[in-house]
PDB file of C-alpha atoms in Angstrom:
ATOM      1  CA  UNK A   1       0.206   0.066  -0.031  1.00 93.00           C
ATOM      2  CA  UNK A   2       1.504   3.002  -0.809  1.00 96.00           C
ATOM      3  CA  UNK A   3       1.135   5.191   1.746  1.00 97.00           C
ATOM      4  CA  UNK A   4       3.661   8.349   4.061  1.00 98.00           C
ATOM      5  CA  UNK A   5       3.064   8.834   8.100  1.00 98.00           C
ATOM      6  CA  UNK A   6       4.888  11.018   9.542  1.00 98.00           C
ATOM      7  CA  UNK A   7       6.362  11.407  13.474  1.00 98.00           C
ATOM      8  CA  UNK A   8       7.979  13.370  15.490  1.00 96.00           C
ATOM      9  CA  UNK A   9       7.689  14.931  18.833  1.00 97.00           C
ATOM     10  CA  UNK A  10       3.932  16.415  19.888  1.00 97.00           C
ATOM     11  CA  UNK A  11       5.682  19.850  22.579  1.00 98.00           C
ATOM     12  CA  UNK A  12       8.607  21.534  21.273  1.00 97.00           C
ATOM     13  CA  UNK A  13      10.009  24.752  23.786  1.00 97.00           C
ATOM     14  CA  UNK A  14      11.268  27.389  22.362  1.00 97.00           C
ATOM     15  CA  UNK A  15      14.545  27.695  20.671  1.00 97.00           C
ATOM     16  CA  UNK A  16      14.774  23.923  20.374  1.00 97.00           C
ATOM     17  CA  UNK A  17      15.313  21.681  16.948  1.00 98.00           C
ATOM     18  CA  UNK A  18      12.964  19.724  16.243  1.00 98.00           C
ATOM     19  CA  UNK A  19      13.290  16.531  14.119  1.00 98.00           C
ATOM     20  CA  UNK A  20      10.394  14.464  11.720  1.00 98.00           C
ATOM     21  CA  UNK A  21      10.283  12.084  10.077  1.00 98.00           C
ATOM     22  CA  UNK A  22       8.246  11.035   7.179  1.00 98.00           C
ATOM     23  CA  UNK A  23       8.067   7.134   6.648  1.00 98.00           C
ATOM     24  CA  UNK A  24       7.594   5.925   3.202  1.00 97.00           C
ATOM     25  CA  UNK A  25       5.748   2.885   2.556  1.00 96.00           C
ATOM     26  CA  UNK A  26       5.092   1.708  -1.365  1.00 95.00           C
ATOM     27  CA  UNK A  27       7.809   3.381  -3.645  1.00 93.00           C
ATOM     28  CA  UNK A  28      11.141   3.928  -3.285  1.00 91.00           C
ATOM     29  CA  UNK A  29      12.770   7.086  -2.767  1.00 91.00           C
ATOM     30  CA  UNK A  30      15.645   5.637  -4.265  1.00 84.00           C
ATOM     31  CA  UNK A  31      14.471   3.862  -7.670  1.00 79.00           C
ATOM     32  CA  UNK A  32      10.728   5.951  -8.657  1.00 86.00           C
ATOM     33  CA  UNK A  33      11.745   8.935  -9.824  1.00 91.00           C
ATOM     34  CA  UNK A  34       9.514  10.534  -6.766  1.00 93.00           C
ATOM     35  CA  UNK A  35       9.824  13.319  -4.512  1.00 95.00           C
ATOM     36  CA  UNK A  36       9.117  14.509  -1.416  1.00 97.00           C
ATOM     37  CA  UNK A  37       7.945  18.021   0.062  1.00 98.00           C
ATOM     38  CA  UNK A  38       6.995  18.357   4.038  1.00 98.00           C
ATOM     39  CA  UNK A  39       4.674  21.090   4.387  1.00 98.00           C
ATOM     40  CA  UNK A  40       2.955  23.067   7.848  1.00 98.00           C
ATOM     41  CA  UNK A  41      -0.645  24.277   8.181  1.00 98.00           C
ATOM     42  CA  UNK A  42      -1.440  26.459  11.352  1.00 98.00           C
ATOM     43  CA  UNK A  43      -4.894  25.583  13.269  1.00 97.00           C
ATOM     44  CA  UNK A  44      -7.293  26.995  11.450  1.00 96.00           C
ATOM     45  CA  UNK A  45      -5.058  28.297   8.048  1.00 98.00           C
ATOM     46  CA  UNK A  46      -3.890  27.717   5.424  1.00 98.00           C
ATOM     47  CA  UNK A  47      -1.017  24.784   4.434  1.00 98.00           C
ATOM     48  CA  UNK A  48       2.392  26.860   3.551  1.00 98.00           C
ATOM     49  CA  UNK A  49       5.761  25.108   1.871  1.00 98.00           C
ATOM     50  CA  UNK A  50       9.065  24.314   3.276  1.00 98.00           C
ATOM     51  CA  UNK A  51      11.240  22.466   1.652  1.00 98.00           C
ATOM     52  CA  UNK A  52      11.877  19.431  -0.747  1.00 97.00           C
ATOM     53  CA  UNK A  53      14.082  16.532  -1.711  1.00 97.00           C
ATOM     54  CA  UNK A  54      13.997  15.141  -5.404  1.00 94.00           C
ATOM     55  CA  UNK A  55      15.032  11.709  -6.304  1.00 93.00           C
ATOM     56  CA  UNK A  56      18.376  13.429  -6.853  1.00 92.00           C
ATOM     57  CA  UNK A  57      18.825  14.786  -3.319  1.00 94.00           C
ATOM     58  CA  UNK A  58      18.365  17.814  -4.583  1.00 95.00           C
ATOM     59  CA  UNK A  59      17.296  20.436  -2.364  1.00 97.00           C
ATOM     60  CA  UNK A  60      14.919  23.150  -2.624  1.00 96.00           C
ATOM     61  CA  UNK A  61      13.509  25.812   0.578  1.00 97.00           C
ATOM     62  CA  UNK A  62      11.086  28.466   1.719  1.00 97.00           C
ATOM     63  CA  UNK A  63      13.532  31.049   1.719  1.00 96.00           C
ATOM     64  CA  UNK A  64      11.082  32.381   4.873  1.00 95.00           C
ATOM     65  CA  UNK A  65      12.918  29.691   6.467  1.00 93.00           C
ATOM     66  CA  UNK A  66      15.464  28.727   4.682  1.00 77.00           C
ATOM     67  CA  UNK A  67      17.743  29.478   7.602  1.00 92.00           C
ATOM     68  CA  UNK A  68      16.732  27.198  10.545  1.00 97.00           C
ATOM     69  CA  UNK A  69      15.575  23.709   7.744  1.00 97.00           C
ATOM     70  CA  UNK A  70      17.296  21.068   6.665  1.00 97.00           C
ATOM     71  CA  UNK A  71      15.601  18.523   4.789  1.00 98.00           C
ATOM     72  CA  UNK A  72      16.856  15.294   3.603  1.00 98.00           C
ATOM     73  CA  UNK A  73      16.504  11.112   3.080  1.00 97.00           C
ATOM     74  CA  UNK A  74      17.770   8.000   4.077  1.00 96.00           C
ATOM     75  CA  UNK A  75      16.565   6.260   1.009  1.00 94.00           C
ATOM     76  CA  UNK A  76      17.620   2.868   2.886  1.00 93.00           C
ATOM     77  CA  UNK A  77      15.351   2.674   5.455  1.00 95.00           C
ATOM     78  CA  UNK A  78      12.952   4.882   3.236  1.00 96.00           C
ATOM     79  CA  UNK A  79      12.155   7.797   5.311  1.00 97.00           C
ATOM     80  CA  UNK A  80      11.982  12.254   4.388  1.00 98.00           C
ATOM     81  CA  UNK A  81      13.963  14.033   7.297  1.00 98.00           C
ATOM     82  CA  UNK A  82      12.580  17.540   8.983  1.00 98.00           C
ATOM     83  CA  UNK A  83      15.217  18.992  10.634  1.00 98.00           C
ATOM     84  CA  UNK A  84      13.578  23.015  12.124  1.00 98.00           C
ATOM     85  CA  UNK A  85      15.573  25.171  14.498  1.00 98.00           C
ATOM     86  CA  UNK A  86      14.921  27.899  16.516  1.00 97.00           C
ATOM     87  CA  UNK A  87      11.965  27.011  17.328  1.00 97.00           C
ATOM     88  CA  UNK A  88       8.853  29.391  18.098  1.00 97.00           C
ATOM     89  CA  UNK A  89       5.368  29.418  19.675  1.00 97.00           C
ATOM     90  CA  UNK A  90       4.259  31.030  15.435  1.00 97.00           C
ATOM     91  CA  UNK A  91       5.906  27.288  14.906  1.00 98.00           C
ATOM     92  CA  UNK A  92       3.028  25.622  16.058  1.00 98.00           C
ATOM     93  CA  UNK A  93       0.947  23.543  12.851  1.00 98.00           C
ATOM     94  CA  UNK A  94       0.418  19.926  12.011  1.00 98.00           C
ATOM     95  CA  UNK A  95       3.281  19.103   9.625  1.00 98.00           C
ATOM     96  CA  UNK A  96       2.785  16.752   6.272  1.00 98.00           C
ATOM     97  CA  UNK A  97       4.867  14.955   4.028  1.00 98.00           C
ATOM     98  CA  UNK A  98       3.910  14.998   0.352  1.00 98.00           C
ATOM     99  CA  UNK A  99       5.050  13.385  -2.646  1.00 97.00           C
ATOM    100  CA  UNK A 100       5.431  15.047  -5.963  1.00 95.00           C
ATOM    101  CA  UNK A 101       5.371  12.328  -8.890  1.00 93.00           C
ATOM    102  CA  UNK A 102       8.215  13.322 -11.066  1.00 91.00           C
ATOM    103  CA  UNK A 103       7.409  13.946 -14.992  1.00 89.00           C
ATOM    104  CA  UNK A 104      10.099  15.311 -17.179  1.00 86.00           C
ATOM    105  CA  UNK A 105       8.778  18.653 -18.618  1.00 82.00           C
ATOM    106  CA  UNK A 106       5.868  18.695 -16.353  1.00 88.00           C
ATOM    107  CA  UNK A 107       5.878  19.940 -12.966  1.00 90.00           C
ATOM    108  CA  UNK A 108       3.441  18.007 -10.582  1.00 92.00           C
ATOM    109  CA  UNK A 109       0.789  18.465  -7.573  1.00 96.00           C
ATOM    110  CA  UNK A 110       1.377  17.000  -4.007  1.00 97.00           C
ATOM    111  CA  UNK A 111      -0.466  13.691  -4.797  1.00 96.00           C
ATOM    112  CA  UNK A 112      -0.354  12.214  -2.194  1.00 97.00           C
ATOM    113  CA  UNK A 113      -0.047  13.156   1.665  1.00 98.00           C
ATOM    114  CA  UNK A 114       1.074  12.140   5.009  1.00 98.00           C
ATOM    115  CA  UNK A 115      -1.666  11.971   7.690  1.00 98.00           C
ATOM    116  CA  UNK A 116      -0.186  14.785   9.327  1.00 98.00           C
ATOM    117  CA  UNK A 117       1.619  15.550  12.890  1.00 98.00           C
ATOM    118  CA  UNK A 118       1.068  18.557  15.039  1.00 98.00           C
ATOM    119  CA  UNK A 119       3.653  19.880  16.695  1.00 98.00           C
ATOM    120  CA  UNK A 120       3.152  21.877  19.241  1.00 98.00           C
ATOM    121  CA  UNK A 121       5.183  24.830  21.302  1.00 98.00           C
ATOM    122  CA  UNK A 122       5.890  25.883  24.093  1.00 96.00           C
ATOM    123  CA  UNK A 123       7.266  26.649  27.070  1.00 94.00           C
TER     124      UNK A 123
ATOM    125  CA  UNK X   1       7.627  34.510  -4.604  1.00 95.00           C
ATOM    126  CA  UNK X   2       4.227  34.289  -6.142  1.00 97.00           C
ATOM    127  CA  UNK X   3       0.812  35.143  -4.440  1.00 98.00           C
ATOM    128  CA  UNK X   4      -2.241  32.820  -4.418  1.00 98.00           C
ATOM    129  CA  UNK X   5      -5.354  35.347  -3.231  1.00 98.00           C
ATOM    130  CA  UNK X   6      -8.337  33.309  -3.377  1.00 98.00           C
ATOM    131  CA  UNK X   7     -11.885  34.430  -2.529  1.00 97.00           C
ATOM    132  CA  UNK X   8     -14.316  33.712  -0.982  1.00 97.00           C
ATOM    133  CA  UNK X   9     -13.209  33.187   1.771  1.00 98.00           C
ATOM    134  CA  UNK X  10     -16.404  31.439   2.994  1.00 98.00           C
ATOM    135  CA  UNK X  11     -19.459  30.789   0.607  1.00 97.00           C
ATOM    136  CA  UNK X  12     -22.747  29.747   1.725  1.00 97.00           C
ATOM    137  CA  UNK X  13     -24.411  27.436  -0.239  1.00 97.00           C
ATOM    138  CA  UNK X  14     -27.374  24.225  -0.032  1.00 96.00           C
ATOM    139  CA  UNK X  15     -27.298  20.283  -1.663  1.00 96.00           C
ATOM    140  CA  UNK X  16     -27.463  20.236  -5.480  1.00 97.00           C
ATOM    141  CA  UNK X  17     -26.676  24.343  -6.173  1.00 97.00           C
ATOM    142  CA  UNK X  18     -23.557  25.214  -8.108  1.00 98.00           C
ATOM    143  CA  UNK X  19     -20.384  27.376  -6.672  1.00 98.00           C
ATOM    144  CA  UNK X  20     -16.950  28.571  -8.441  1.00 98.00           C
ATOM    145  CA  UNK X  21     -14.266  29.599  -6.604  1.00 98.00           C
ATOM    146  CA  UNK X  22     -11.298  31.783  -7.553  1.00 98.00           C
ATOM    147  CA  UNK X  23      -7.974  32.005  -7.318  1.00 98.00           C
ATOM    148  CA  UNK X  24      -5.362  34.876  -9.003  1.00 98.00           C
ATOM    149  CA  UNK X  25      -2.030  34.652  -9.365  1.00 98.00           C
ATOM    150  CA  UNK X  26       0.434  37.398  -8.876  1.00 98.00           C
ATOM    151  CA  UNK X  27       2.739  35.549 -12.123  1.00 96.00           C
ATOM    152  CA  UNK X  28       2.166  33.761 -15.229  1.00 96.00           C
ATOM    153  CA  UNK X  29       1.064  29.920 -13.654  1.00 95.00           C
ATOM    154  CA  UNK X  30       1.497  27.627 -17.050  1.00 93.00           C
ATOM    155  CA  UNK X  31      -1.713  26.433 -16.060  1.00 96.00           C
ATOM    156  CA  UNK X  32       0.314  24.657 -13.397  1.00 97.00           C
ATOM    157  CA  UNK X  33      -2.012  25.264 -10.364  1.00 98.00           C
ATOM    158  CA  UNK X  34      -3.694  22.352  -8.352  1.00 98.00           C
ATOM    159  CA  UNK X  35      -7.328  22.572  -6.281  1.00 98.00           C
ATOM    160  CA  UNK X  36      -6.555  20.665  -3.126  1.00 98.00           C
ATOM    161  CA  UNK X  37     -10.405  19.930  -0.626  1.00 98.00           C
ATOM    162  CA  UNK X  38      -9.808  19.600   2.621  1.00 98.00           C
ATOM    163  CA  UNK X  39     -11.612  18.433   5.727  1.00 98.00           C
ATOM    164  CA  UNK X  40     -11.579  18.805   9.359  1.00 97.00           C
ATOM    165  CA  UNK X  41      -8.244  16.556  10.878  1.00 96.00           C
ATOM    166  CA  UNK X  42      -7.173  15.239   6.974  1.00 98.00           C
ATOM    167  CA  UNK X  43      -5.018  16.167   5.003  1.00 98.00           C
ATOM    168  CA  UNK X  44      -5.958  17.174   1.603  1.00 98.00           C
ATOM    169  CA  UNK X  45      -6.446  15.788  -1.256  1.00 98.00           C
ATOM    170  CA  UNK X  46      -5.713  16.581  -4.961  1.00 98.00           C
ATOM    171  CA  UNK X  47      -9.016  17.309  -7.774  1.00 98.00           C
ATOM    172  CA  UNK X  48      -7.526  18.960 -10.850  1.00 98.00           C
ATOM    173  CA  UNK X  49      -3.969  19.596 -11.935  1.00 97.00           C
ATOM    174  CA  UNK X  50      -2.802  21.469 -14.149  1.00 97.00           C
ATOM    175  CA  UNK X  51      -5.457  23.722 -13.743  1.00 97.00           C
ATOM    176  CA  UNK X  52      -8.299  21.196 -15.566  1.00 98.00           C
ATOM    177  CA  UNK X  53      -6.901  18.359 -15.423  1.00 97.00           C
ATOM    178  CA  UNK X  54      -9.558  15.974 -13.372  1.00 98.00           C
ATOM    179  CA  UNK X  55      -7.478  13.839 -11.293  1.00 97.00           C
ATOM    180  CA  UNK X  56      -8.638  10.193 -11.284  1.00 96.00           C
ATOM    181  CA  UNK X  57     -11.928   8.838  -9.539  1.00 97.00           C
ATOM    182  CA  UNK X  58     -12.931  12.935  -8.195  1.00 98.00           C
ATOM    183  CA  UNK X  59     -16.830  13.319  -9.609  1.00 97.00           C
ATOM    184  CA  UNK X  60     -17.217  15.409 -12.709  1.00 97.00           C
ATOM    185  CA  UNK X  61     -19.349  17.935 -11.280  1.00 98.00           C
ATOM    186  CA  UNK X  62     -15.876  19.672 -10.561  1.00 98.00           C
ATOM    187  CA  UNK X  63     -13.890  21.188 -12.901  1.00 98.00           C
ATOM    188  CA  UNK X  64     -11.339  23.979 -13.068  1.00 98.00           C
ATOM    189  CA  UNK X  65     -10.606  26.890 -15.557  1.00 98.00           C
ATOM    190  CA  UNK X  66      -8.345  29.239 -16.316  1.00 97.00           C
ATOM    191  CA  UNK X  67      -8.129  32.760 -17.806  1.00 97.00           C
ATOM    192  CA  UNK X  68      -5.082  34.450 -17.533  1.00 96.00           C
ATOM    193  CA  UNK X  69      -3.395  34.233 -14.177  1.00 97.00           C
ATOM    194  CA  UNK X  70      -7.315  34.186 -12.710  1.00 98.00           C
ATOM    195  CA  UNK X  71      -8.254  29.968 -12.252  1.00 98.00           C
ATOM    196  CA  UNK X  72     -11.689  28.841 -10.947  1.00 98.00           C
ATOM    197  CA  UNK X  73     -12.249  26.052  -9.892  1.00 98.00           C
ATOM    198  CA  UNK X  74     -16.552  25.039  -9.982  1.00 98.00           C
ATOM    199  CA  UNK X  75     -19.195  22.674  -8.248  1.00 98.00           C
ATOM    200  CA  UNK X  76     -22.093  21.209 -10.157  1.00 94.00           C
ATOM    201  CA  UNK X  77     -24.945  20.444  -7.778  1.00 94.00           C
ATOM    202  CA  UNK X  78     -23.491  20.546  -4.712  1.00 97.00           C
ATOM    203  CA  UNK X  79     -23.713  17.261  -2.878  1.00 97.00           C
ATOM    204  CA  UNK X  80     -23.651  16.161   1.101  1.00 96.00           C
ATOM    205  CA  UNK X  81     -19.545  15.767   0.713  1.00 96.00           C
ATOM    206  CA  UNK X  82     -18.609  18.411  -0.435  1.00 97.00           C
ATOM    207  CA  UNK X  83     -19.255  20.777   1.700  1.00 95.00           C
ATOM    208  CA  UNK X  84     -15.159  21.159   2.734  1.00 97.00           C
ATOM    209  CA  UNK X  85     -12.615  23.715   2.846  1.00 98.00           C
ATOM    210  CA  UNK X  86     -10.673  24.346  -0.940  1.00 98.00           C
ATOM    211  CA  UNK X  87      -7.058  24.986  -1.745  1.00 98.00           C
ATOM    212  CA  UNK X  88      -4.833  26.487  -4.682  1.00 98.00           C
ATOM    213  CA  UNK X  89      -2.025  25.945  -5.014  1.00 98.00           C
ATOM    214  CA  UNK X  90       0.775  27.041  -8.327  1.00 98.00           C
ATOM    215  CA  UNK X  91       3.346  24.466  -8.604  1.00 97.00           C
ATOM    216  CA  UNK X  92       4.864  26.486 -11.882  1.00 95.00           C
ATOM    217  CA  UNK X  93       7.753  27.396  -9.802  1.00 94.00           C
ATOM    218  CA  UNK X  94       9.027  27.743  -5.706  1.00 94.00           C
ATOM    219  CA  UNK X  95       8.514  28.341  -3.179  1.00 96.00           C
ATOM    220  CA  UNK X  96       4.632  27.164  -4.249  1.00 97.00           C
ATOM    221  CA  UNK X  97       2.667  28.018  -2.875  1.00 98.00           C
ATOM    222  CA  UNK X  98      -0.938  28.346  -1.897  1.00 98.00           C
ATOM    223  CA  UNK X  99      -4.157  30.228  -1.608  1.00 98.00           C
ATOM    224  CA  UNK X 100      -5.615  31.359   1.714  1.00 98.00           C
ATOM    225  CA  UNK X 101      -9.094  28.316   1.374  1.00 98.00           C
ATOM    226  CA  UNK X 102     -12.649  28.568   0.884  1.00 98.00           C
ATOM    227  CA  UNK X 103     -14.740  27.033   3.501  1.00 98.00           C
ATOM    228  CA  UNK X 104     -17.570  26.128   1.610  1.00 98.00           C
ATOM    229  CA  UNK X 105     -20.861  25.661   4.227  1.00 97.00           C
ATOM    230  CA  UNK X 106     -24.166  24.405   3.779  1.00 91.00           C
ATOM    231  CA  UNK X 107     -27.051  27.308   4.426  1.00 89.00           C
TER     232      UNK X 107
END
């Protein structure tokens, strides 16, 4: 079954570093032309794209958060990891990972999402 | 960054109605726009991509169109399952950006 599942701490303290993991099932991060993004959604607000890792390991970051984000993948574990430094209460949100199929010359939307993991930032 | 302005923010309608949601981009998108439906506590689900291509399995009462930098999602003959929040998203360039959302509620 093709799926994504996020995991990580439910609560983080201000200034801490957050590490989130996206477990991938049903497709290969190594052999399939698939990329994975992290997207967050504060309560009652629109989604915000954070970062993306392509099948060739190229990375792209939202400039508004670039200095705080690192995205990586471990193909042997079928995982995509996001770290976000210097957490703030404004980072409270549900964090999703989502897949993009890579089609030559044709950008594609997010066709598969995880269920999301809620992270609250508070002292 | 490309900004996406979505309207209205809330839309009240009845079962059987036809509704339209609009999204305007600050730059040309070459049709690289998607529409998502989100229900409370769930992840967004893609309905339409490339402005007007319906995802397999999505009912034909959903349709998308574009005119320049303005994009429209139309739902004909609203069904109870359609009451949700809808987002547009541009994937023409990074950073990818979403509209602010339209909450479709039962009148």
